[in-house]
Coordinates of N, CA and C in Angstrom, one line a residue:
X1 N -26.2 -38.7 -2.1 CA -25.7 -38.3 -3.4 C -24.7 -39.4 -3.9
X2 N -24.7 -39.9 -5.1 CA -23.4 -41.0 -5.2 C -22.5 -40.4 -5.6
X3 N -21.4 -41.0 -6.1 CA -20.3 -40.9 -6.0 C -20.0 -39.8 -7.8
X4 N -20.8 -40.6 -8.7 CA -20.9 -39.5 -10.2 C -21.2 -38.3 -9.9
X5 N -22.4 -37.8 -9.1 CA -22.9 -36.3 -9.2 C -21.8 -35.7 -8.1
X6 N -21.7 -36.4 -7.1 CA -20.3 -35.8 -6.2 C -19.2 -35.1 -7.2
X7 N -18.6 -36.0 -7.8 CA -17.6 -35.5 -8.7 C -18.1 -34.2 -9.6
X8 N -18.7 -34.4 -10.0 CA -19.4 -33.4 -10.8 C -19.9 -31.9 -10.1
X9 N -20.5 -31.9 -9.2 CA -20.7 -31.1 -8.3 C -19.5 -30.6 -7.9
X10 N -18.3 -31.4 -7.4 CA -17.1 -30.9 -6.9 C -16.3 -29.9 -7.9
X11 N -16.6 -30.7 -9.6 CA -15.5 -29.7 -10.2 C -16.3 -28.5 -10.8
X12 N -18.0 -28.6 -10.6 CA -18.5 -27.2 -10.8 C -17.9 -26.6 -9.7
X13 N -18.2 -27.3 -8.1 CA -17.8 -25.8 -7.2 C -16.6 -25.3 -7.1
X14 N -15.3 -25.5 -7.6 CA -14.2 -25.3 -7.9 C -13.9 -24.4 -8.6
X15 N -14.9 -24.7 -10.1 CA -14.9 -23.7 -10.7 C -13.9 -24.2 -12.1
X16 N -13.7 -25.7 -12.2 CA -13.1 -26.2 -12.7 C -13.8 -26.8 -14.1
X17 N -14.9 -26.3 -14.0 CA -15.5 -26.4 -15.3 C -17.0 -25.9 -15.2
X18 N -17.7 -25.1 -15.9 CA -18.5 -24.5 -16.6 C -20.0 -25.5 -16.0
X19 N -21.2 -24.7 -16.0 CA -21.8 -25.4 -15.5 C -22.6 -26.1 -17.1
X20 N -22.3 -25.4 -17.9 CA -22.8 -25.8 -19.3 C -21.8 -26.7 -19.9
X21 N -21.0 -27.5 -18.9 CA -19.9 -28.5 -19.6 C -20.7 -29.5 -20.1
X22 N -21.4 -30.0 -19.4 CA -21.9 -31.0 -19.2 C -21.3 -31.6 -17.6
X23 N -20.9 -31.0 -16.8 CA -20.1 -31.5 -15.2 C -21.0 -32.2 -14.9
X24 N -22.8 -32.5 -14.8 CA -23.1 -32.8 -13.6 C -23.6 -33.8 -14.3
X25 N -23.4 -34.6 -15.7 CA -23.7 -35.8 -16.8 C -22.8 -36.9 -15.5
X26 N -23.6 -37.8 -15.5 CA -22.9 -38.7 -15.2 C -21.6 -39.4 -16.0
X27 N -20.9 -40.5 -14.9 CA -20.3 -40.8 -16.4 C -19.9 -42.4 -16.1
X28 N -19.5 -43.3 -16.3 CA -18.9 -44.4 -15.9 C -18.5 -44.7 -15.1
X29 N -18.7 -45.5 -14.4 CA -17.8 -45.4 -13.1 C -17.0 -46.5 -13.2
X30 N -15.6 -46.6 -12.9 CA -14.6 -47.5 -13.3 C -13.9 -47.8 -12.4
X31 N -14.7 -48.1 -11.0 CA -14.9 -48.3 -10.0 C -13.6 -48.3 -8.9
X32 N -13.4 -47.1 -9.7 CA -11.8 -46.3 -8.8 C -12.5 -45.2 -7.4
X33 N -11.9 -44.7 -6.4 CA -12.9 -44.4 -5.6 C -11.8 -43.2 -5.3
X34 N -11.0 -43.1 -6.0 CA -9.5 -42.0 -5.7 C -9.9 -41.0 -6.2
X35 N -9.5 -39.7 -5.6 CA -9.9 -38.3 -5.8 C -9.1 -37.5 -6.8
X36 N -8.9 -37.7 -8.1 CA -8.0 -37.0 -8.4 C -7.9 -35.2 -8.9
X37 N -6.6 -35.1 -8.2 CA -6.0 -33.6 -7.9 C -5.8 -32.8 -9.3
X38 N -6.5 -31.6 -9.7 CA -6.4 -31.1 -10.8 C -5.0 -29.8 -10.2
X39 N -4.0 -29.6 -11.1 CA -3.1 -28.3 -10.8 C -3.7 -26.6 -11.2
X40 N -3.9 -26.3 -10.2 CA -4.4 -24.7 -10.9 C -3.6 -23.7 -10.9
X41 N -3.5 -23.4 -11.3 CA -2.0 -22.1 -11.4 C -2.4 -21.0 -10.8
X42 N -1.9 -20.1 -10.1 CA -1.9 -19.1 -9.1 C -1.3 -18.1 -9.6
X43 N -1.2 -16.9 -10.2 CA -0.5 -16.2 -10.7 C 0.3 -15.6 -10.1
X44 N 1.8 -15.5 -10.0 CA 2.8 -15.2 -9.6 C 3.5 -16.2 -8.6
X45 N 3.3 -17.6 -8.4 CA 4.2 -18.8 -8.0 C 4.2 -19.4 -8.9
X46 N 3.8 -19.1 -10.0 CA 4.7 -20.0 -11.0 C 4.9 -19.6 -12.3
X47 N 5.4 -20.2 -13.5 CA 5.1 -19.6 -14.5 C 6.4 -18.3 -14.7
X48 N 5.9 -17.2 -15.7 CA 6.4 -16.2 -15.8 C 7.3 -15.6 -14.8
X49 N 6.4 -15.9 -13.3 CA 6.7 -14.8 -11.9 C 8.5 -15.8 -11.9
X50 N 8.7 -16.8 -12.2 CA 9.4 -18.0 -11.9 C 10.3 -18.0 -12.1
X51 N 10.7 -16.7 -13.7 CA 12.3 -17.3 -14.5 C 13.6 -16.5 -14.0
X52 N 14.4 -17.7 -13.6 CA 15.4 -17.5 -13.3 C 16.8 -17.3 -14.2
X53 N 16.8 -17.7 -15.2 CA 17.7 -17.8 -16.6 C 16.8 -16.7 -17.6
X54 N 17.0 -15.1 -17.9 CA 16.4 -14.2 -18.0 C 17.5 -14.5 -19.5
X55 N 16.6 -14.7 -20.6 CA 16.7 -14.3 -22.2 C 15.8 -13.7 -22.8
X56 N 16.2 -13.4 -23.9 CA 15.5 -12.7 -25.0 C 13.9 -13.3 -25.5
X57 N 14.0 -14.4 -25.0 CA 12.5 -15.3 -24.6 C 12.0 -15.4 -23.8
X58 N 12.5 -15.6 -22.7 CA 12.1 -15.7 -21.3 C 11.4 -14.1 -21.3
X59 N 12.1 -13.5 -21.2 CA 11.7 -12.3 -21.2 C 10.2 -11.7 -21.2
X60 N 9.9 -12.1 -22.5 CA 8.1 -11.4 -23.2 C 7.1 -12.4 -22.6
X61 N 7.2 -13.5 -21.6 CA 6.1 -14.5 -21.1 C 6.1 -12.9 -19.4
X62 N 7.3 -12.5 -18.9 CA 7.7 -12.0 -17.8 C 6.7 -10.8 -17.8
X63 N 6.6 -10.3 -19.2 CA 6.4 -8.8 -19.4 C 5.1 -8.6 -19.8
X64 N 4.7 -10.2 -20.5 CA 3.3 -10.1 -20.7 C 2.6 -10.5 -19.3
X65 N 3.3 -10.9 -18.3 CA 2.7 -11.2 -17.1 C 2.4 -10.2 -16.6
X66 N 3.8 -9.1 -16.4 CA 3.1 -7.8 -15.5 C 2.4 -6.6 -16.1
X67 N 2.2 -7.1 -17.5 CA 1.1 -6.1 -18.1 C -0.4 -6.2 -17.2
X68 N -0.4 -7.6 -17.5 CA -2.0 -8.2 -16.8 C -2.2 -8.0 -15.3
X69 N -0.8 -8.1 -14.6 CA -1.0 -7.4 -13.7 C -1.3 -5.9 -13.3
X70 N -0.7 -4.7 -14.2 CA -0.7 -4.0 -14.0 C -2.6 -3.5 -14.8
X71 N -2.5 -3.8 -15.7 CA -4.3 -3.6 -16.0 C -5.0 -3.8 -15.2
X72 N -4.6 -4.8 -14.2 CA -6.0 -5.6 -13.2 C -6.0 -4.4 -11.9
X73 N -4.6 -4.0 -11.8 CA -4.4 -2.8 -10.7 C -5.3 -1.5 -11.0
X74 N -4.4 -1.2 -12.1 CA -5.5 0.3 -12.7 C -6.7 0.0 -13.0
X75 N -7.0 -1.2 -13.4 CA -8.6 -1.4 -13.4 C -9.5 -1.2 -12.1
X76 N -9.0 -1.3 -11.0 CA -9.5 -1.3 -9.8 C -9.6 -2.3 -9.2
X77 N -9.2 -3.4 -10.1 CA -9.2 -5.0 -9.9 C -10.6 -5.5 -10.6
X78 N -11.5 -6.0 -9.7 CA -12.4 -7.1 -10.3 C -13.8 -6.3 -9.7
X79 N -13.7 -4.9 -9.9 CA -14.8 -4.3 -9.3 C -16.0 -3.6 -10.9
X80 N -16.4 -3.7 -11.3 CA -17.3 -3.0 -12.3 C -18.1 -2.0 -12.4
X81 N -18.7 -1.6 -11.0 CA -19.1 -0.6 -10.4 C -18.5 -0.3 -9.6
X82 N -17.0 0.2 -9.4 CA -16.9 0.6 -8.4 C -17.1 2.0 -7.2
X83 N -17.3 1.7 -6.1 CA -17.4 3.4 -5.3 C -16.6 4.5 -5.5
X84 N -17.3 5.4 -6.0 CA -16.9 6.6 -6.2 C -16.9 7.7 -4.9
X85 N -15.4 8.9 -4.9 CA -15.8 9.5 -4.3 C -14.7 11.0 -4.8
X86 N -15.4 12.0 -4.8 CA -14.5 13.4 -4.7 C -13.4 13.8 -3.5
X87 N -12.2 13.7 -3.8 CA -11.3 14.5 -2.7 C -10.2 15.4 -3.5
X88 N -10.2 16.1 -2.8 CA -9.6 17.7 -3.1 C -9.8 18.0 -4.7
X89 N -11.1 17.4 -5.0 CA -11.7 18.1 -6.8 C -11.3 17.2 -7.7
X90 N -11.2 15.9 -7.3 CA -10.7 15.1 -8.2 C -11.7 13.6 -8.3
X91 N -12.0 13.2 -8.9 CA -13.2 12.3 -8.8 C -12.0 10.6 -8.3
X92 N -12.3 9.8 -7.3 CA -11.5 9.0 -7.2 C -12.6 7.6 -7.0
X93 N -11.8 6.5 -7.8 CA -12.7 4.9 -6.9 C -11.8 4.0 -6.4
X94 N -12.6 3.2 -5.4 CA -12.0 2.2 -4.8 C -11.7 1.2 -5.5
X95 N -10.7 0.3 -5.4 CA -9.8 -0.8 -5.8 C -10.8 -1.9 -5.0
X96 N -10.8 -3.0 -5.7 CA -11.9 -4.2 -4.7 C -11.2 -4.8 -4.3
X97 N -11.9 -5.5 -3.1 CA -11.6 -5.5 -1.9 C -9.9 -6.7 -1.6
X98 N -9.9 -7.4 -2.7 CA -8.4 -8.4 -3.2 C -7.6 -7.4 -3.1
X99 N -7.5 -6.2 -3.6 CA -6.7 -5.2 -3.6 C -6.8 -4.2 -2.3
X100 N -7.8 -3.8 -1.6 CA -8.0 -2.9 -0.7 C -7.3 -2.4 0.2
X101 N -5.9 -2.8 0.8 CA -5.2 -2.5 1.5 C -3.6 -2.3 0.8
X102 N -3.4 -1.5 1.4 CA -1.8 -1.0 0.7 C -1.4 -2.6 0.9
X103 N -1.2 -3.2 2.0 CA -0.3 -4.3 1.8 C -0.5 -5.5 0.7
X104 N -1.9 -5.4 0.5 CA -2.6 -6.5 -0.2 C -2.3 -5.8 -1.7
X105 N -2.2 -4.8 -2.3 CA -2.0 -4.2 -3.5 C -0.2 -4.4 -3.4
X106 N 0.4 -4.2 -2.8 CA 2.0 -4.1 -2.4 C 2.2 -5.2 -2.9
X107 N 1.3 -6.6 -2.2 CA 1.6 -7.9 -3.0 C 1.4 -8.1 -3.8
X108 N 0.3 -7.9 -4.7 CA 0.0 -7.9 -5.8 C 1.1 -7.7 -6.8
X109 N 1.7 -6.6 -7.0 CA 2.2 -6.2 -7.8 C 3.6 -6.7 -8.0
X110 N 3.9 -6.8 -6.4 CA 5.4 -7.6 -6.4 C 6.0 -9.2 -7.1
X111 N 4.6 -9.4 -7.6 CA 4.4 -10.7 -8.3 C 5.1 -10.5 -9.7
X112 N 5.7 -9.3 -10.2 CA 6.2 -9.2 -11.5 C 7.8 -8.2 -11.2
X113 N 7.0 -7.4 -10.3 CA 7.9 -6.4 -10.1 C 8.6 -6.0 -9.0
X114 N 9.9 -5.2 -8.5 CA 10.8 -5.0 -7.5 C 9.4 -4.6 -6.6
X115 N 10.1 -4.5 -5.4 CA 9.6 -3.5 -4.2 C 9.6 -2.5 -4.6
X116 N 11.1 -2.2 -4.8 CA 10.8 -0.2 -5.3 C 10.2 -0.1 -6.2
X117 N 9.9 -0.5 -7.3 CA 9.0 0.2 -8.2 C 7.6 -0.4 -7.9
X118 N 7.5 -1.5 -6.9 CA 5.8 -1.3 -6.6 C 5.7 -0.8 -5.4
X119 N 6.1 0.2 -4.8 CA 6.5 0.6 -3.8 C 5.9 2.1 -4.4
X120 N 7.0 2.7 -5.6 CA 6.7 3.9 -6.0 C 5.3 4.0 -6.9
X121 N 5.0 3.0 -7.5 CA 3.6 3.1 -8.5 C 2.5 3.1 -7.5
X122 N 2.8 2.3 -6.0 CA 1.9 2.6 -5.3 C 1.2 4.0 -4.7
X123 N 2.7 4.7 -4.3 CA 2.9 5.7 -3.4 C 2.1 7.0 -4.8
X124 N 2.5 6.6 -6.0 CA 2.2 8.1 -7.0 C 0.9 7.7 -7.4
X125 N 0.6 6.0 -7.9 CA -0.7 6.3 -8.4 C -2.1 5.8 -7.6
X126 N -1.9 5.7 -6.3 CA -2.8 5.6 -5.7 C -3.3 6.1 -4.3
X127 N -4.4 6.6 -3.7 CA -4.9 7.2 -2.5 C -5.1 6.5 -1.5
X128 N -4.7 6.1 0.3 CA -5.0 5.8 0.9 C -5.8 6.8 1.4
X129 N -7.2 5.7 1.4 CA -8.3 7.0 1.5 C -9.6 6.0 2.8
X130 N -9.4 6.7 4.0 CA -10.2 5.8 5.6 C -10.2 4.8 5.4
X131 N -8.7 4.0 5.2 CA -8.1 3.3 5.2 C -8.4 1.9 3.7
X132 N -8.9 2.7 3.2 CA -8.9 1.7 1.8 C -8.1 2.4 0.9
X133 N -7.8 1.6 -0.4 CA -6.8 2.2 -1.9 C -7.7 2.1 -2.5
X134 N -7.4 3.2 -3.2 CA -8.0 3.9 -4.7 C -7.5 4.8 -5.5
X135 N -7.7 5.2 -6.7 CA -7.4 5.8 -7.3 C -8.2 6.7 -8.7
X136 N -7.5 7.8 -9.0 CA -8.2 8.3 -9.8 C -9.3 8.0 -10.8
X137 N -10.5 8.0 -11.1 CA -11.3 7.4 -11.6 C -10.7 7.4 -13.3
X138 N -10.1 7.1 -13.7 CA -9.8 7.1 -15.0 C -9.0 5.9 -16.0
X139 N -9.4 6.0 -17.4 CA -8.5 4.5 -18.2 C -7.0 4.9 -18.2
X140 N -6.3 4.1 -17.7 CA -4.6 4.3 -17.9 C -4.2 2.9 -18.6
X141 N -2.7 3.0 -19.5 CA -2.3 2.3 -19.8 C -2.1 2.6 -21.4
X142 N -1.6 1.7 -22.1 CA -1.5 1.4 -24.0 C -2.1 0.0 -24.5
X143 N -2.5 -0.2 -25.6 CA -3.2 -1.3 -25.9 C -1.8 -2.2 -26.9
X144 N -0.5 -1.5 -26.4 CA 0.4 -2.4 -27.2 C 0.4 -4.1 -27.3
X145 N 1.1 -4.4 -28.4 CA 1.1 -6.2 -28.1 C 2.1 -6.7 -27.9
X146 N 2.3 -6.5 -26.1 CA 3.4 -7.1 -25.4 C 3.7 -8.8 -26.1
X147 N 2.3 -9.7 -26.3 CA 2.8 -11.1 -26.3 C 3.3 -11.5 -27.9
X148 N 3.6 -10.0 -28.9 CA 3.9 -10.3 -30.0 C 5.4 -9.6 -30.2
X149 N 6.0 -8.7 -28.8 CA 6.8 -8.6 -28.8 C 8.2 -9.2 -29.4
X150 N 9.1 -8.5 -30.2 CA 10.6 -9.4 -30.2 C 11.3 -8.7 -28.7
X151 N 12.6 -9.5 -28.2 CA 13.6 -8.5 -27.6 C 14.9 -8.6 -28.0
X152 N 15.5 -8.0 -27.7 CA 17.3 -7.6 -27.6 C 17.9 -7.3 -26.2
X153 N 18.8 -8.2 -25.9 CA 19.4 -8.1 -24.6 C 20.4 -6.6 -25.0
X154 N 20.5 -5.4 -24.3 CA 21.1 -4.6 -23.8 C 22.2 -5.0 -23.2
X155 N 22.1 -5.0 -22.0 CA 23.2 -5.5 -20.9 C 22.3 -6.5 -19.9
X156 N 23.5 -7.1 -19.1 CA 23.1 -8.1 -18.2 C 24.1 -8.7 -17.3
X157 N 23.8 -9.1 -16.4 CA 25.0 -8.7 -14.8 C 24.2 -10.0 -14.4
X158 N 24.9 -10.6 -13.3 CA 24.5 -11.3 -12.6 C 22.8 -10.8 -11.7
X159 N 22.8 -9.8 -11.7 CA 21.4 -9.0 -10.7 C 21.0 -8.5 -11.1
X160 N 21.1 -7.8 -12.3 CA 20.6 -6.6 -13.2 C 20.4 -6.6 -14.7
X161 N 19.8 -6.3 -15.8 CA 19.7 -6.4 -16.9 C 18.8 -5.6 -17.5
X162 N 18.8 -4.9 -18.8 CA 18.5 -4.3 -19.7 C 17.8 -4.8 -21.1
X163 N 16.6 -4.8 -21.4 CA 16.3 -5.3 -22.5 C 15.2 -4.3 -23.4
X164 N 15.6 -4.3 -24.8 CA 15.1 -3.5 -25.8 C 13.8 -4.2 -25.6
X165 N 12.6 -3.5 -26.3 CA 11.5 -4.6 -27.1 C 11.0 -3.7 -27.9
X166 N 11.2 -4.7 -29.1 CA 9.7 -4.1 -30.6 C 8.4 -4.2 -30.1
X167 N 7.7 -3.4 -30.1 CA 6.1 -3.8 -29.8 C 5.3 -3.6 -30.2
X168 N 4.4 -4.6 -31.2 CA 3.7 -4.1 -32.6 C 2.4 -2.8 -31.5
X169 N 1.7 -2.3 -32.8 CA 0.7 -1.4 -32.3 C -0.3 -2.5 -32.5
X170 N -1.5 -2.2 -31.9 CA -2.7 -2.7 -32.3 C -2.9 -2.8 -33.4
X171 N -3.4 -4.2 -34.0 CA -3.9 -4.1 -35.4 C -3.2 -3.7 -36.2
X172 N -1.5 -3.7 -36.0 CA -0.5 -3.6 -37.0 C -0.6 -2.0 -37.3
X173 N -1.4 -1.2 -36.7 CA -1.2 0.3 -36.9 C -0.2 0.8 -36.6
X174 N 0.5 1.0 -37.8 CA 2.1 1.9 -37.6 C 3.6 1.1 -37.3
X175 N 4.2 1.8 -37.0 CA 5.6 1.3 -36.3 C 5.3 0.7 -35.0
X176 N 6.3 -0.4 -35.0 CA 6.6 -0.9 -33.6 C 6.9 0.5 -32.8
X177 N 6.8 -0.1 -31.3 CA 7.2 0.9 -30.3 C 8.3 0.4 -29.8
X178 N 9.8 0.9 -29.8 CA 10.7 0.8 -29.0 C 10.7 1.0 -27.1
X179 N 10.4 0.0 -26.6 CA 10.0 -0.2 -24.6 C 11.7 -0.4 -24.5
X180 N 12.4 0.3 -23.6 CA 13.2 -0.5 -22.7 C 12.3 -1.3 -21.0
X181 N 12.9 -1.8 -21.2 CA 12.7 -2.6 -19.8 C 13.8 -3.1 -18.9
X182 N 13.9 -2.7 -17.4 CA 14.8 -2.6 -16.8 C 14.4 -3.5 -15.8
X183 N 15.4 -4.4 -15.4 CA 14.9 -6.0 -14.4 C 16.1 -6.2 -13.6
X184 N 15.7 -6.9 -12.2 CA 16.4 -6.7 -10.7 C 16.2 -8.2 -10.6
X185 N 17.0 -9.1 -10.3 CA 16.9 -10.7 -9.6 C 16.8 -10.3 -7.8
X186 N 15.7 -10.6 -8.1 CA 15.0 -10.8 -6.4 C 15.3 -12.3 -5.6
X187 N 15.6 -12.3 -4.9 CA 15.5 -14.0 -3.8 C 15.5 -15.0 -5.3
X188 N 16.5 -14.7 -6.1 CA 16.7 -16.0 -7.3 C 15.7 -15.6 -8.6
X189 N 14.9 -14.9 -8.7 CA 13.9 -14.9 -9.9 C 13.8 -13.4 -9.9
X190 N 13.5 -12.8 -11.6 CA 13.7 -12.1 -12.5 C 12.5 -11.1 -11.4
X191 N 12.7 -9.6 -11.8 CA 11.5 -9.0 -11.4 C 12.0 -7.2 -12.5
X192 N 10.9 -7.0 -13.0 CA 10.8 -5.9 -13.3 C 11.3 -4.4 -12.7
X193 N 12.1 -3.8 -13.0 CA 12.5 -2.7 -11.8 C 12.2 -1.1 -12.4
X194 N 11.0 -1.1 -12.7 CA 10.3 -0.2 -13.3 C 9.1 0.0 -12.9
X195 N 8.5 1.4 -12.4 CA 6.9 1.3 -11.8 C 5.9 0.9 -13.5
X196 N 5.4 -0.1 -13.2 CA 4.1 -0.3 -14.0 C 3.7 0.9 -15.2
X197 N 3.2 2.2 -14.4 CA 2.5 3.0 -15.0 C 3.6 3.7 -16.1
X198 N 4.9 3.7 -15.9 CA 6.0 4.2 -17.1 C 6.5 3.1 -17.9
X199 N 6.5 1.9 -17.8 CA 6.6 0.9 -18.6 C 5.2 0.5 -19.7
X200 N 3.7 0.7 -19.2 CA 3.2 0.4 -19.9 C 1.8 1.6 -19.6

């Protein structure tokens, strides 16, 4: 295989581009033979999970982060069909398999938010069930627009802070919604100190 379809092959299996890019087109070769490193972002080492200097801006990148986290949780994660099953008359599904273990859901979440509050969103909204998580088969959440959010600083302490937010409805339907949001500085960086499921 030469060295064009190599490349090309490499950044479809990556996943770093579409197989309808055109990736597997040849292209010039400019007879450099160096591999170059593309950065891919990881959600929660960098970015949002990151800020350390917590403002009235910083803020809504933080909040729109643990929205998406918290949707991808109650969603069950990345499962579409997921297994269903009845216990004590309640219809319940499994969380896939990224999420499947309390500890691996525990991390997850901690990516936006304290221990204690993904500690307690874990313990109320979900089932350790022969030894997998899951939860009630049902849509949870609001379709607010966290990333159109304004805020207002409350209060703020060296470790602790308080912040207001406007938050338009969908499609401009109605009044903003007044959210407080309550946040804990963990090991240097901001974290939400609120369970998921009462914040959004």
């Amino acid at each position: 295989m030469n060295k064009k379809w190599m490349r090309g092959s490499l950044a479809l299996a990556l996943g770093l581009v579409s197989a309808g890019s055109g990736a597997m087109a040849a292209t010039p070769d400019t007879g450099s033979t160096a591999i170059k490193t593309v950065a891919v972002s990881v959600p929660g080492k960098e970015g949002p999970a990151t800020i350390n200097n917590l403002t009235v801006k910083s803020i809504i990148p933080l909040v729109v982060h643990a929205k998406k986290l918290f949707t991808y949780a109650s969603g069950s994660g990345n499962v579409y069909n997921p297994e269903t099953f009845v216990y004590n008359g309640m219809n319940y599904r499994y969380l896939s398999s990224d999420l499947g273990t309390k500890q691996q859901l525990m991390n997850y979440i901690k990516r936006a938010y304290t221990h204690n509050a993904a500690a307690f969103y874990v313990q109320t909204q979900f089932l350790e069930y022969k030894g997998r998580m899951a939860q009630v088969n049902a849509d949870v959440g609001n379709a607010l627009q966290y990333d159109k959010a304004t805020a207002i600083m409350v209060s703020k302490t060296a470790t602790t802070a308080v912040f207001e937010l406007s938050v338009p409805q969908p499609d401009g339907q109605g009044a903003n919604e007044m959210v407080v949001v309550k946040l804990k500085k963990v090991n240097g960086y901001w974290r939400i100190d609120m369970s998921p499921d009462t914040l959004f």
